[in-house]
PDB file of C-alpha atoms and ligand atoms in Angstrom:
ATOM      1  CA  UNK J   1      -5.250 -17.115 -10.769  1.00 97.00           C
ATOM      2  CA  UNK J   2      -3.834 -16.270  -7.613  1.00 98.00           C
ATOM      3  CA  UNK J   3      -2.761 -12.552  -7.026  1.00 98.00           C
ATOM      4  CA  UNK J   4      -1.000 -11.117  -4.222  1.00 98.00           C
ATOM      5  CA  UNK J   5      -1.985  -7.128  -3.433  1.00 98.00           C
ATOM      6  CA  UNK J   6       0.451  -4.850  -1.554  1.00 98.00           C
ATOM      7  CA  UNK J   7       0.990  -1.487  -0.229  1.00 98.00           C
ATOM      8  CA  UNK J   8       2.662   0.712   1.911  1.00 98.00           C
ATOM      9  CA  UNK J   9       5.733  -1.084   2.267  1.00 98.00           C
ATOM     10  CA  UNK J  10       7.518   2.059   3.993  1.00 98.00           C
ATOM     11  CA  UNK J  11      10.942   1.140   3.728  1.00 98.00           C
ATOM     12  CA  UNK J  12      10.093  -2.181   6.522  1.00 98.00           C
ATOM     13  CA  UNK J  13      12.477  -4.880   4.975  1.00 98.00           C
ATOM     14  CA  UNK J  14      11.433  -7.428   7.838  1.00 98.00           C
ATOM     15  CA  UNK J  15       7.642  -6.780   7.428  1.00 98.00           C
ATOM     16  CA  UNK J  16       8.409  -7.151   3.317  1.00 98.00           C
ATOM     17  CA  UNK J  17      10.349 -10.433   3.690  1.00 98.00           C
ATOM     18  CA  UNK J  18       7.082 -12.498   6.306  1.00 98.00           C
ATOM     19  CA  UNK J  19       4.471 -11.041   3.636  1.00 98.00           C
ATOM     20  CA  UNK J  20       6.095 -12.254   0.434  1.00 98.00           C
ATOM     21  CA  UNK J  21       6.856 -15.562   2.963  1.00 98.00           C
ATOM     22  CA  UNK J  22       3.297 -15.683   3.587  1.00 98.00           C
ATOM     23  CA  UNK J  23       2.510 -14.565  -0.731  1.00 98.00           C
ATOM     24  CA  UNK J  24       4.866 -17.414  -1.854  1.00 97.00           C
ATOM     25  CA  UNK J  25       2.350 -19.140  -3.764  1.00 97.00           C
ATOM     26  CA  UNK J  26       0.739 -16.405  -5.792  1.00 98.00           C
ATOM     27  CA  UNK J  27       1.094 -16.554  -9.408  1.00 98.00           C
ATOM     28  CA  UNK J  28       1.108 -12.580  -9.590  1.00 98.00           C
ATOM     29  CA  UNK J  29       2.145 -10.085  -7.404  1.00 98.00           C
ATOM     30  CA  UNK J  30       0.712  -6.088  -7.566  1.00 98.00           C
ATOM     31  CA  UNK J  31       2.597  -3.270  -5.405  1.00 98.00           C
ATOM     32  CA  UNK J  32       0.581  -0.499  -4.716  1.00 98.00           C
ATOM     33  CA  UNK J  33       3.063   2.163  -4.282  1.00 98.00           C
ATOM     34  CA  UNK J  34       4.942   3.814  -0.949  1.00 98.00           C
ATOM     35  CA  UNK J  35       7.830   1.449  -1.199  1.00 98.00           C
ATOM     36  CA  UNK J  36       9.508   3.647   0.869  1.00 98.00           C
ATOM     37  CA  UNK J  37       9.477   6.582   3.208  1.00 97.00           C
ATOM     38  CA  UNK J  38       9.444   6.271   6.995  1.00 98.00           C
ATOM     39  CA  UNK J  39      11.570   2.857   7.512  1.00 98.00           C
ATOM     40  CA  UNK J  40      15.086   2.348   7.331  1.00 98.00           C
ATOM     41  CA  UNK J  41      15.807   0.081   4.413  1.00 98.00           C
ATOM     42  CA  UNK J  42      14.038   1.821   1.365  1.00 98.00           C
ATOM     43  CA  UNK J  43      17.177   0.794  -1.359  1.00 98.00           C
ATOM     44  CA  UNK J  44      16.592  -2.942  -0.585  1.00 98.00           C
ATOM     45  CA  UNK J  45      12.886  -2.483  -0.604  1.00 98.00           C
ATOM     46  CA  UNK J  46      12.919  -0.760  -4.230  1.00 98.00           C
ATOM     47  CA  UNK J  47      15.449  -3.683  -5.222  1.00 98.00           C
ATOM     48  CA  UNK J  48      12.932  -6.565  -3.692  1.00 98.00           C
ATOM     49  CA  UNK J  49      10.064  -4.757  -5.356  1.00 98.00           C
ATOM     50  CA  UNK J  50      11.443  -4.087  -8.498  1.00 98.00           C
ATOM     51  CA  UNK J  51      12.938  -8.276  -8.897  1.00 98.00           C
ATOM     52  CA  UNK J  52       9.611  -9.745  -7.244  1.00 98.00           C
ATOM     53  CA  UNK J  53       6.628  -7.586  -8.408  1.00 98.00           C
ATOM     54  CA  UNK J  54       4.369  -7.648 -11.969  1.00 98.00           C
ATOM     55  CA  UNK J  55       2.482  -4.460 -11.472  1.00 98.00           C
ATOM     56  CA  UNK J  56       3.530  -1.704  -9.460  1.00 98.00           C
ATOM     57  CA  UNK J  57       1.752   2.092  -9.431  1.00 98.00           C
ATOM     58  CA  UNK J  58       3.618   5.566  -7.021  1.00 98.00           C
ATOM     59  CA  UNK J  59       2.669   6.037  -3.756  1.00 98.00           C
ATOM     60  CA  UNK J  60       2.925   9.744  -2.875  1.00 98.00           C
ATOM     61  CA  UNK J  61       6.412   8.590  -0.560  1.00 98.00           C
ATOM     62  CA  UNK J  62       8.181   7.324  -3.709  1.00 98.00           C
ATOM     63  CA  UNK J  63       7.625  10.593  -5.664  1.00 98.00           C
ATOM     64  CA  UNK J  64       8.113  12.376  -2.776  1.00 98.00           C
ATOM     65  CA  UNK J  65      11.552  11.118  -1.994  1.00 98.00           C
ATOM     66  CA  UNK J  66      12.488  12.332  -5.598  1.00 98.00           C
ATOM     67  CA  UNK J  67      10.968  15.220  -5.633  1.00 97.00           C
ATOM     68  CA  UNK J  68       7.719  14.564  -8.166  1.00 97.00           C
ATOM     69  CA  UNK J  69       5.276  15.325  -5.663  1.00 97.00           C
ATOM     70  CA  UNK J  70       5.127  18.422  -3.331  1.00 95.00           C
ATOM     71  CA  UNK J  71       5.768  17.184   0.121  1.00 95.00           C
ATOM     72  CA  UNK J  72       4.701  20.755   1.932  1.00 92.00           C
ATOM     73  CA  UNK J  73       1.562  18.426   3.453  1.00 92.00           C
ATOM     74  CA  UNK J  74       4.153  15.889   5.502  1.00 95.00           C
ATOM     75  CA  UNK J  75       3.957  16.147   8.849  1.00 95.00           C
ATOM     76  CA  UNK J  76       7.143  16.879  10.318  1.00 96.00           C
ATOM     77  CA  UNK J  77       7.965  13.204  11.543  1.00 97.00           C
ATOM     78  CA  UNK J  78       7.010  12.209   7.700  1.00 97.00           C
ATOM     79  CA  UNK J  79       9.026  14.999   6.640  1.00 96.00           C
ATOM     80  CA  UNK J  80      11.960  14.373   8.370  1.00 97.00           C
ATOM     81  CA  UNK J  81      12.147  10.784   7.192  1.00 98.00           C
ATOM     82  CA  UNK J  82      11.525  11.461   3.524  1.00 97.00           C
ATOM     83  CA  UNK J  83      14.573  13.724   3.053  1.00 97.00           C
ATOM     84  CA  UNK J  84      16.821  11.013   4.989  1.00 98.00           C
ATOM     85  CA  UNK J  85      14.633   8.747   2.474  1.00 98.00           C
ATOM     86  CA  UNK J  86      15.872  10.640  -0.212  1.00 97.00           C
ATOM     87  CA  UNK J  87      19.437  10.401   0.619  1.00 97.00           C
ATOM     88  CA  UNK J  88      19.289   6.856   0.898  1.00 98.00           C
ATOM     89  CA  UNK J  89      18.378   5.719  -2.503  1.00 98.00           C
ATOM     90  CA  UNK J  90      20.181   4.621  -5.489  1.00 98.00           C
ATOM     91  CA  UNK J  91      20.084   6.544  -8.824  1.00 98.00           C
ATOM     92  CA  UNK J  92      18.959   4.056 -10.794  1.00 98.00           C
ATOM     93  CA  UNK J  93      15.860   3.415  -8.031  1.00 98.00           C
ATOM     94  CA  UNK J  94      15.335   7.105  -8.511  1.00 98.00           C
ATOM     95  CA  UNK J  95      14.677   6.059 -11.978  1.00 98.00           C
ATOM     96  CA  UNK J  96      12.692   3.672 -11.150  1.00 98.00           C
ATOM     97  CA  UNK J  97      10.196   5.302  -8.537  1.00 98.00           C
ATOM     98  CA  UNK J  98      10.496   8.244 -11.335  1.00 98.00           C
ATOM     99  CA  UNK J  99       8.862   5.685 -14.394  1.00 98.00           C
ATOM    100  CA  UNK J 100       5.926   4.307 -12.039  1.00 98.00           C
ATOM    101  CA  UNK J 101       2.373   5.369 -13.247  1.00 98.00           C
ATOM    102  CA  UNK J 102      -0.384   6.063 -11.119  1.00 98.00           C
ATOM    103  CA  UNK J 103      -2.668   3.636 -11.845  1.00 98.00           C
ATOM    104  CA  UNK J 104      -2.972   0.055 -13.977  1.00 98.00           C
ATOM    105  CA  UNK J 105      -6.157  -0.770 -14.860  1.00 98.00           C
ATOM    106  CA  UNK J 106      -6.752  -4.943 -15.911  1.00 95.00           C
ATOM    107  CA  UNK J 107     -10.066  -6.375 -16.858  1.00 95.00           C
ATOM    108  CA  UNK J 108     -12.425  -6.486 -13.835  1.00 96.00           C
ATOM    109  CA  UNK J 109      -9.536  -4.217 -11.758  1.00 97.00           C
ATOM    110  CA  UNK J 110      -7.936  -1.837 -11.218  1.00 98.00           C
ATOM    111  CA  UNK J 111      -4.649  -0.675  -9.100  1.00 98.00           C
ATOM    112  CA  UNK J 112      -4.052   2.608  -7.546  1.00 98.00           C
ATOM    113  CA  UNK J 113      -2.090   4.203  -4.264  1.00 98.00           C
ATOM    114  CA  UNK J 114      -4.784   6.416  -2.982  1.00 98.00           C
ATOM    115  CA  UNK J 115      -7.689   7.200  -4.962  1.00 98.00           C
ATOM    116  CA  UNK J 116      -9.565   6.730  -8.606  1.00 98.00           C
ATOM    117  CA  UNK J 117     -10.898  10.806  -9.031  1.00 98.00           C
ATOM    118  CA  UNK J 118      -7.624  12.353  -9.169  1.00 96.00           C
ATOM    119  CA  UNK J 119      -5.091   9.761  -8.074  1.00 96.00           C
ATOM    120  CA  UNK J 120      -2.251  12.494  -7.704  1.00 96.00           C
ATOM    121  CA  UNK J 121      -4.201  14.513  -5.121  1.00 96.00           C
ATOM    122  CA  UNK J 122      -3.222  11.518  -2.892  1.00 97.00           C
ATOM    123  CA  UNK J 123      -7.066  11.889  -1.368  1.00 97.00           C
ATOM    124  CA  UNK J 124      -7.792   9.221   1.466  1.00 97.00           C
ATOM    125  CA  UNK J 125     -10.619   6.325   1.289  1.00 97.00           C
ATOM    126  CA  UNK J 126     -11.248   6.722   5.223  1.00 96.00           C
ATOM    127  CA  UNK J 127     -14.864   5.922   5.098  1.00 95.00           C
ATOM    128  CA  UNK J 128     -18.002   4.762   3.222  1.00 96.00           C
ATOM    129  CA  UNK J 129     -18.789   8.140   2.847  1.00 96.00           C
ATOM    130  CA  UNK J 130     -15.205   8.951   0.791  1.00 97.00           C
ATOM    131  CA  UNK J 131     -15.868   5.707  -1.055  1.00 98.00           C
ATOM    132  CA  UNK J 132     -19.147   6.768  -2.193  1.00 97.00           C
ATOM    133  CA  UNK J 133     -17.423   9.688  -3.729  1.00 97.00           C
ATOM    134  CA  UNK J 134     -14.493   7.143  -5.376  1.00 98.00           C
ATOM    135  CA  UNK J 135     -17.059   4.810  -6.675  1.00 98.00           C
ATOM    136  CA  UNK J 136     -18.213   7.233  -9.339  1.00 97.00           C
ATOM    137  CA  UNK J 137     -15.104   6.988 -10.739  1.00 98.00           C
ATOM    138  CA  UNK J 138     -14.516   3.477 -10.550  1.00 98.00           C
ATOM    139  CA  UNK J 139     -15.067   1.955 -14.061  1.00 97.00           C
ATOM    140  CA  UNK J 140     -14.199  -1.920 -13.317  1.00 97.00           C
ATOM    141  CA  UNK J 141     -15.830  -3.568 -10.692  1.00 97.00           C
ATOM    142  CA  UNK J 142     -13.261  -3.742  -8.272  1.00 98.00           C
ATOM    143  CA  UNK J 143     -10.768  -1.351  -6.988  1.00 98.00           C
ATOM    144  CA  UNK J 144      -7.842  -2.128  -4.611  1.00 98.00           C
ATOM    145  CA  UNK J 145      -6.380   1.221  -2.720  1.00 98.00           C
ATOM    146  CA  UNK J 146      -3.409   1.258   0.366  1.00 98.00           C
ATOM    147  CA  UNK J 147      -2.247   4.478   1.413  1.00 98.00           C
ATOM    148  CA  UNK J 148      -4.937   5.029   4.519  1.00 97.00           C
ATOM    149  CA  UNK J 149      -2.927   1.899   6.231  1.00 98.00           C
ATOM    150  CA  UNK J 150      -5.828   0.350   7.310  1.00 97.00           C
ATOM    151  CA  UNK J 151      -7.354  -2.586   5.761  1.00 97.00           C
ATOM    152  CA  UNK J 152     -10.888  -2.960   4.830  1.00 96.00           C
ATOM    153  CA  UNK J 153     -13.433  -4.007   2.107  1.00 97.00           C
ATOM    154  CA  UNK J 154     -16.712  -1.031   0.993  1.00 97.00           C
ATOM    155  CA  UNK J 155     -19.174  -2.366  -1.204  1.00 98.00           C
ATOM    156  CA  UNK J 156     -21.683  -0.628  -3.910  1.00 98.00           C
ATOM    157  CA  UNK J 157     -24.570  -2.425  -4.501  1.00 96.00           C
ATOM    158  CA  UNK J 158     -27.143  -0.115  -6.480  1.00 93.00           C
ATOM    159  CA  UNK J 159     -26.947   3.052  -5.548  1.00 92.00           C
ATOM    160  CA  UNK J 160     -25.550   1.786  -1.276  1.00 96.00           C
ATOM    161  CA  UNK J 161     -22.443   1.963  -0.075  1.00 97.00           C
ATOM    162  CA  UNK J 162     -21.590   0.014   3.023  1.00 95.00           C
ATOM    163  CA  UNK J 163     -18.413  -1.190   4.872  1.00 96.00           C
ATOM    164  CA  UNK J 164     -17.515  -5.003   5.052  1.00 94.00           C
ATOM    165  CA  UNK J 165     -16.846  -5.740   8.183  1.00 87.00           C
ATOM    166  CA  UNK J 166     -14.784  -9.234   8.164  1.00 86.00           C
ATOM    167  CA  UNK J 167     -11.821 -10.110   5.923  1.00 91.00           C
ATOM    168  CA  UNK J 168     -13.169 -12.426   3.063  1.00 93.00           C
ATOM    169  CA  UNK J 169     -15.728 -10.999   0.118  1.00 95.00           C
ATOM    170  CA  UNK J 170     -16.636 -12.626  -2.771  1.00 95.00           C
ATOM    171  CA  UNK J 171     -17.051 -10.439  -5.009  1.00 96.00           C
ATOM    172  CA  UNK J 172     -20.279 -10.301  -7.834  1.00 93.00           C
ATOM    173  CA  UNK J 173     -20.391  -8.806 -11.076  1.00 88.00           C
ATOM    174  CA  UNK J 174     -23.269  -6.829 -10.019  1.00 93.00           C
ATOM    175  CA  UNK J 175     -21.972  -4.800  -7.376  1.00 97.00           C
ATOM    176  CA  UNK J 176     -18.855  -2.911  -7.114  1.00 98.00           C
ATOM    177  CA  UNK J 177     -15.933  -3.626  -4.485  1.00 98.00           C
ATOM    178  CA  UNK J 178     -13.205  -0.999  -3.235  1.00 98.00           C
ATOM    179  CA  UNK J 179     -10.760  -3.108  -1.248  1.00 98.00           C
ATOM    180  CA  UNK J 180      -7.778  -1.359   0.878  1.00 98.00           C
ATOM    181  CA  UNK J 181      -5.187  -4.120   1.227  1.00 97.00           C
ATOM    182  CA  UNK J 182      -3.664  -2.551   4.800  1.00 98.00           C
ATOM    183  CA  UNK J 183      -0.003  -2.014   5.160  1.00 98.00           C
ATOM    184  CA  UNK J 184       2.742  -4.456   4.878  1.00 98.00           C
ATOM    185  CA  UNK J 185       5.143  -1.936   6.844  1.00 98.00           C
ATOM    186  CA  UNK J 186       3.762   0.452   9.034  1.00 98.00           C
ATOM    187  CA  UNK J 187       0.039  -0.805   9.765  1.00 98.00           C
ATOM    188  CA  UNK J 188      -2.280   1.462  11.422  1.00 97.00           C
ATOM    189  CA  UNK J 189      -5.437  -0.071  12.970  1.00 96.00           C
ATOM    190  CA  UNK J 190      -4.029  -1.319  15.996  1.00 97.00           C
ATOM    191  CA  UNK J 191      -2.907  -4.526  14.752  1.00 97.00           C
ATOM    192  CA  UNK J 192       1.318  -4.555  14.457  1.00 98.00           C
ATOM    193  CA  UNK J 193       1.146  -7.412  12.042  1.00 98.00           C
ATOM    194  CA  UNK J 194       1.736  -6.712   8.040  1.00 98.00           C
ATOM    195  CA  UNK J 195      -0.886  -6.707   6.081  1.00 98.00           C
ATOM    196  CA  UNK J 196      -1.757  -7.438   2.565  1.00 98.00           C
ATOM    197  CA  UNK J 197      -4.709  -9.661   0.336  1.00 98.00           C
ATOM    198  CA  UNK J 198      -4.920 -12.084  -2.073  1.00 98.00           C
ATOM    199  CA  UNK J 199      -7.057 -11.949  -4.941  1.00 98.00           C
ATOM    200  CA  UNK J 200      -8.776 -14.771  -6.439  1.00 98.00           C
ATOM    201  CA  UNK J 201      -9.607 -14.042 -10.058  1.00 96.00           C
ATOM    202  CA  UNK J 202     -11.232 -17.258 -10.672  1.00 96.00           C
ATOM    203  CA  UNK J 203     -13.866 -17.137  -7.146  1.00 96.00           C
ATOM    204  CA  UNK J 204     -13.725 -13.380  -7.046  1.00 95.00           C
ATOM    205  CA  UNK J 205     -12.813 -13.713  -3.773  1.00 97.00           C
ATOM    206  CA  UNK J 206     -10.518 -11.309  -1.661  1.00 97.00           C
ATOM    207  CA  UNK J 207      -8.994 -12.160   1.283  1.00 97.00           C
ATOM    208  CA  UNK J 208      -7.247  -9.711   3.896  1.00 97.00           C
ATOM    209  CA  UNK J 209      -4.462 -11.407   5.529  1.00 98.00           C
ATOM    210  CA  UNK J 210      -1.822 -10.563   8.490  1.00 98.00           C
ATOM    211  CA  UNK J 211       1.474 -11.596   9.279  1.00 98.00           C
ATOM    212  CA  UNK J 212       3.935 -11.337  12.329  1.00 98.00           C
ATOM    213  CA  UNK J 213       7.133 -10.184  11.806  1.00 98.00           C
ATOM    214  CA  UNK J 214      10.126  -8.853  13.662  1.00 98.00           C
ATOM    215  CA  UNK J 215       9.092  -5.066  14.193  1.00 98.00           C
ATOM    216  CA  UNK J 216      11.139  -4.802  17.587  1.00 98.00           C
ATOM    217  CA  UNK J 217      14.428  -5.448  14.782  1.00 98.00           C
ATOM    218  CA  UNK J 218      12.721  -2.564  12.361  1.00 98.00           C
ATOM    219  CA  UNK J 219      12.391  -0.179  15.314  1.00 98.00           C
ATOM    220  CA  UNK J 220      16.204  -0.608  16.481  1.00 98.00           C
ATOM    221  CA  UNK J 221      17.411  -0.144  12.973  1.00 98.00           C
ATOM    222  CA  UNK J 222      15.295   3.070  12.347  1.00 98.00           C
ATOM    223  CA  UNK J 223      16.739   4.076  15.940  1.00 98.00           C
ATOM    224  CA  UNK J 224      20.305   3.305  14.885  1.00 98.00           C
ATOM    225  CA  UNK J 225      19.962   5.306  11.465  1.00 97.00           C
ATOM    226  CA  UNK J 226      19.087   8.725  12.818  1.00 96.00           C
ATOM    227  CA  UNK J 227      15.504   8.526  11.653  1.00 98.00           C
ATOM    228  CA  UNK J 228      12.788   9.590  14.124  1.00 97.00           C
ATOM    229  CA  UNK J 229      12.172   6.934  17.104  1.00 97.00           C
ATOM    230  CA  UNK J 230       8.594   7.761  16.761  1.00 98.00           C
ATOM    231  CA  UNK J 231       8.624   5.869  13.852  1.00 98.00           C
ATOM    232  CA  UNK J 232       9.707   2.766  15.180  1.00 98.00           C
ATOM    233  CA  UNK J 233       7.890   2.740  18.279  1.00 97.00           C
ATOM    234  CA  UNK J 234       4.723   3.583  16.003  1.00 98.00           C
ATOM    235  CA  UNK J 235       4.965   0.013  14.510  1.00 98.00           C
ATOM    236  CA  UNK J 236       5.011  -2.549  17.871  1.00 98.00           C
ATOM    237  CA  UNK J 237       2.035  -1.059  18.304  1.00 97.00           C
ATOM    238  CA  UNK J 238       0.311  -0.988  14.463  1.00 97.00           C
ATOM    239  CA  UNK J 239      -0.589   2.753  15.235  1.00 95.00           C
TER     240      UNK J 239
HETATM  241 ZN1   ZN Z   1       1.780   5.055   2.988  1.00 70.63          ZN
END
């Protein structure tokens, strides 16, 4: 079975629409949280989210934006756009963001925003040496993380941790696999293209994948709605 893995949507309807474009053919699709915060469309994120995906855990901007995590460690760009973030959302996506759990956990997998230890502390996977510390606390054999923004694969084979470099792993029983699918809306290793990966469960395989989209459209609507121009400018440059 084919599954699609995504994060970090950020509110980026045009970056949503090219990945799901690009995802069409997955038999399952997994959200992993920050649906919105930052971009100027997070109602008709929620609403795409909510229709298109199976699985979907909180991202530290969707309980943010209804108050159910502290926000005192925003910057104050992030800050700014979560309380226009919260005034632009539904009630019944309030309820929504409000009912997502942390993290799903499915057979060889399992699903969370940030991190497996103490997935409310919102702690970042930035390098092998963080992912050494998240591994102990990995009990399947894969784990797939957003929230950092930047894509990349660290594997666990005895008691090593290394980074993949490349986009494709096949993954083996015997070793243990955190993957960080990127960002579909607001990527942030240099590359302005979404980002998400497709899991295999039949090969094991995982596959990082990028897709152009509009952004220069994104950044003139998050000019036009009185959010931070930082914001847009951030994403035709995937920084
Ligand atoms: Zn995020």
């Amino acid at each position: 079975m084919k599954i699609g893995v995504i994060s970090d949507i950020h509110g980026n309807l045009e970056a949503l629409k090219a990945i799901l474009m690009e995802l069409d053919d997955v038999e399952r699709l997994v959200c992993l949280g920050d649906i919105v915060g930052y971009g100027p469309d997070p109602e008709p994120c929620v609403e795409i989210i909510r229709e298109k995906a199976d699985i979907v855990v909180a991202g530290n901007h969707d309980w943010g934006a209804i108050g159910k995590t502290s926000i005192d460690g925003f910057n104050p760009v992030a800050y700014a756009a979560i309380l226009w973030t919260s005034d632009h959302l539904s009630e019944d996506s309030r309820n929504y963001l409000a009912s997502l759990p942390l993290e799903h956990r499915e057979g060889k997998y399992t699903f969370v925003h940030s991190s497996f230890s103490v997935p409310e502390k919102w702690f970042y996977i930035l390098g092998p040496g963080d992912a050494e510390k998240e591994f102990l606390y990995l009990k399947t054999m894969a784990g797939f993380v957003g929230h950092s923004h930047v894509p990349g694969i660290f594997m666990k084979s005895g008691a090593r941790v290394k980074t993949l470099f490349g986009s494709i792993v096949e993954m083996d029983d015997g070793s243990q696999f955190i993957i960080n699918c990127g960002s579909v809306g607001q990527p942030r290793d240099g590359n302005p293209d979404a980002t998400a990966c497709i899991l295999d469960t039949g090969s094991n395989e995982v596959r990082i994948i990028r897709v152009p989209y509009d952004a220069e459209k994104t950044r003139r609507k998050i000019v036009a709605s009185g959010l931070p121009e930082v914001l847009g400018d951030r994403l035709l440059i995937g920084r």
